[in-house]
C-alpha positions as a printed NumPy array, in Angstrom:
array([[-41.021,  -1.065,  10.98 ],
       [-39.828,  -4.74 ,   9.535],
       [-36.533,  -5.304,   7.814],
       [-34.957,  -7.96 ,   6.851],
       [-31.918,  -8.648,   7.57 ],
       [-29.735, -12.098,   6.351],
       [-27.308, -13.554,   9.11 ],
       [-24.234, -15.345,   9.795],
       [-25.029, -19.165,   9.213],
       [-25.177, -20.511,  13.492],
       [-24.694, -16.392,  14.413],
       [-29.07 , -16.145,  14.662],
       [-29.357, -15.809,  18.457],
       [-26.494, -13.431,  18.398],
       [-27.109, -11.187,  16.272],
       [-31.065, -11.063,  17.732],
       [-28.714, -10.225,  21.865],
       [-26.788,  -8.071,  19.646],
       [-29.794,  -5.733,  18.692],
       [-31.196,  -6.337,  21.277],
       [-28.451,  -4.884,  22.803],
       [-28.436,  -1.92 ,  20.882],
       [-32.415,  -1.159,  20.953],
       [-33.647,  -2.536,  24.097],
       [-36.76 ,  -5.394,  24.07 ],
       [-39.011,  -3.672,  21.865],
       [-37.575,  -5.516,  19.438],
       [-38.981,  -8.453,  17.634],
       [-37.976, -11.104,  16.255],
       [-39.701, -13.213,  13.029],
       [-38.745, -15.998,  11.432],
       [-40.67 , -19.177,  10.184],
       [-39.416, -22.449,  10.748],
       [-41.236, -26.407,  10.813],
       [-39.907, -29.066,  12.29 ],
       [-38.583, -32.302,  10.17 ],
       [-38.543, -35.51 ,  10.96 ],
       [-35.936, -37.991,   9.448],
       [-35.255, -41.592,   9.362],
       [-31.804, -42.02 ,  10.932],
       [-30.288, -46.109,  11.524],
       [-34.053, -47.101,  13.   ],
       [-34.748, -43.928,  14.766],
       [-36.345, -40.612,  14.446],
       [-34.965, -37.067,  14.914],
       [-36.209, -34.208,  14.31 ],
       [-35.063, -30.8  ,  12.708],
       [-36.071, -27.17 ,  13.098],
       [-35.918, -24.995,   9.717],
       [-36.296, -21.523,   8.816],
       [-37.918, -21.826,   5.509],
       [-36.558, -18.408,   4.485],
       [-32.235, -20.587,   4.795],
       [-29.929, -17.493,   6.449],
       [-32.993, -14.809,   6.503],
       [-35.062, -12.895,   9.18 ],
       [-37.434, -10.044,   9.408],
       [-36.906,  -7.594,  13.021],
       [-38.607,  -4.586,  13.096],
       [-38.746,  -1.739,  15.969],
       [-39.68 ,   1.281,  15.393],
       [-36.854,   3.078,  14.77 ],
       [-35.774,   1.919,  11.715],
       [-38.131,   4.1  ,  10.126],
       [-34.961,   6.155,  10.043],
       [-33.185,   7.039,   7.87 ],
       [-29.598,   5.904,   9.699],
       [-30.262,   2.566,  11.738],
       [-28.631,   0.45 ,   8.905],
       [-25.589,   2.815,   9.699],
       [-26.518,   2.163,  13.32 ],
       [-27.001,  -1.687,  12.546],
       [-24.481,  -2.218,  10.254],
       [-22.033,  -3.336,  12.378],
       [-23.938,  -5.912,  13.979],
       [-22.939,  -9.343,  15.611],
       [-24.58 , -12.368,  13.041],
       [-24.714, -10.037,  10.3  ],
       [-24.061, -10.605,   6.692],
       [-26.707,  -8.02 ,   4.598],
       [-29.666,  -5.411,   5.158],
       [-32.149,  -5.819,   2.011],
       [-32.885,  -2.654,   1.454],
       [-35.493,  -0.099,   0.742],
       [-37.899,  -3.008,   2.535],
       [-40.043,   0.693,   2.973],
       [-41.986,  -0.038,  -0.006],
       [-42.775,  -3.542,   0.598],
       [-43.406,  -2.84 ,   4.35 ],
       [-47.693,  -4.178,   3.212],
       [-46.135,  -7.205,   1.992],
       [-44.641,  -8.183,   4.738],
       [-47.45 ,  -7.839,   7.246],
       [-49.186,  -9.958,   5.81 ],
       [-46.557, -12.836,   4.717],
       [-46.002, -12.631,   8.93 ],
       [-49.395, -12.872,   9.213],
       [-50.135, -15.857,   6.511],
       [-47.225, -17.683,   8.558],
       [-48.401, -16.723,  12.136],
       [-52.528, -18.029,  10.71 ],
       [-49.988, -21.166,   9.768],
       [-48.186, -22.098,  12.918],
       [-49.359, -24.593,  14.909],
       [-49.786, -24.604,  18.582],
       [-45.744, -24.941,  19.066],
       [-44.896, -22.197,  16.811],
       [-44.114, -24.431,  13.76 ],
       [-45.677, -23.957,  10.093],
       [-47.498, -26.403,   9.531],
       [-47.655, -28.471,   6.262],
       [-51.279, -27.07 ,   4.82 ],
       [-48.661, -23.532,   5.156],
       [-47.482, -24.894,   1.253],
       [-50.16 , -24.419,  -1.81 ],
       [-50.462, -27.553,  -3.125],
       [-50.531, -27.666,  -7.067],
       [-51.381, -31.229,  -9.114],
       [-49.034, -33.258, -11.233],
       [-45.963, -31.191,  -9.281],
       [-43.136, -33.222,  -6.978],
       [-43.068, -33.087,  -2.875],
       [-40.467, -34.089,  -0.321],
       [-41.904, -36.169,   3.291],
       [-41.014, -34.805,   5.642],
       [-42.623, -36.565,   8.443],
       [-43.306, -39.426,   9.34 ],
       [-42.437, -43.301,   7.994],
       [-41.633, -42.417,   4.348],
       [-39.778, -39.236,   5.62 ],
       [-37.721, -38.022,   2.696],
       [-39.409, -39.785,   0.123],
       [-40.316, -38.07 ,  -3.235],
       [-43.962, -38.324,  -3.985],
       [-46.771, -36.392,  -6.968],
       [-50.343, -35.839,  -6.429],
       [-53.058, -37.434,  -8.4  ],
       [-55.809, -36.122,  -7.269],
       [-56.285, -33.735,  -3.919],
       [-59.546, -33.458,  -2.018],
       [-60.879, -31.709,   1.897],
       [-58.905, -33.835,   3.804],
       [-57.048, -36.042,   2.013],
       [-54.515, -36.487,  -0.464],
       [-54.205, -38.927,  -3.129],
       [-50.073, -39.522,  -4.687],
       [-47.681, -41.861,  -6.882],
       [-44.691, -42.881,  -3.926],
       [-42.855, -44.853,  -6.491],
       [-45.177, -47.011,  -8.268],
       [-47.555, -47.565,  -5.135],
       [-51.11 , -45.39 ,  -5.771],
       [-51.902, -44.193,  -2.709],
       [-53.612, -41.478,   0.531],
       [-52.473, -38.656,   3.578],
       [-54.181, -37.025,   4.903],
       [-52.903, -33.075,   4.897],
       [-53.217, -32.325,   8.782],
       [-51.142, -35.545,  10.066],
       [-47.508, -35.233,   7.275],
       [-45.818, -32.697,   6.625],
       [-44.341, -32.367,   3.383],
       [-41.991, -29.03 ,   1.316],
       [-42.365, -28.448,  -2.092],
       [-38.902, -29.904,  -4.216],
       [-38.083, -26.396,  -5.641]])
């Protein structure tokens, strides 16, 4: 069964190691990540970011048992276990499959993961205009016509990483 676990900031690896120690190497983890390129002092810096923040999906057969939450309650790095994940197993599996379909060869989500909506603001996360906000004017199969400040331009959907502004 898949479970959704919230971990303490910067303690994801400690949590994973402790769960493997408790349940063995059969434990599976999944956290969809994006690779962001930021320009800082004329240098590009690559930053890996979990799109779920401090949440991770964790799978093991023993998570079907009623007392699994009691077993992992005191795991190092664990902040919280989301309750009633057993009722959402199909949705969790579908989400993970959707994420994996939209990953590149390095395991990072591609920009195709995010649904594009016209007249909505997005933020470029890669390329020379990283951290700049744009509005979608029109979307075609491979090209998006955008408004970047006062400039109308086009970008290739596959070559730029962008995310919606929430």
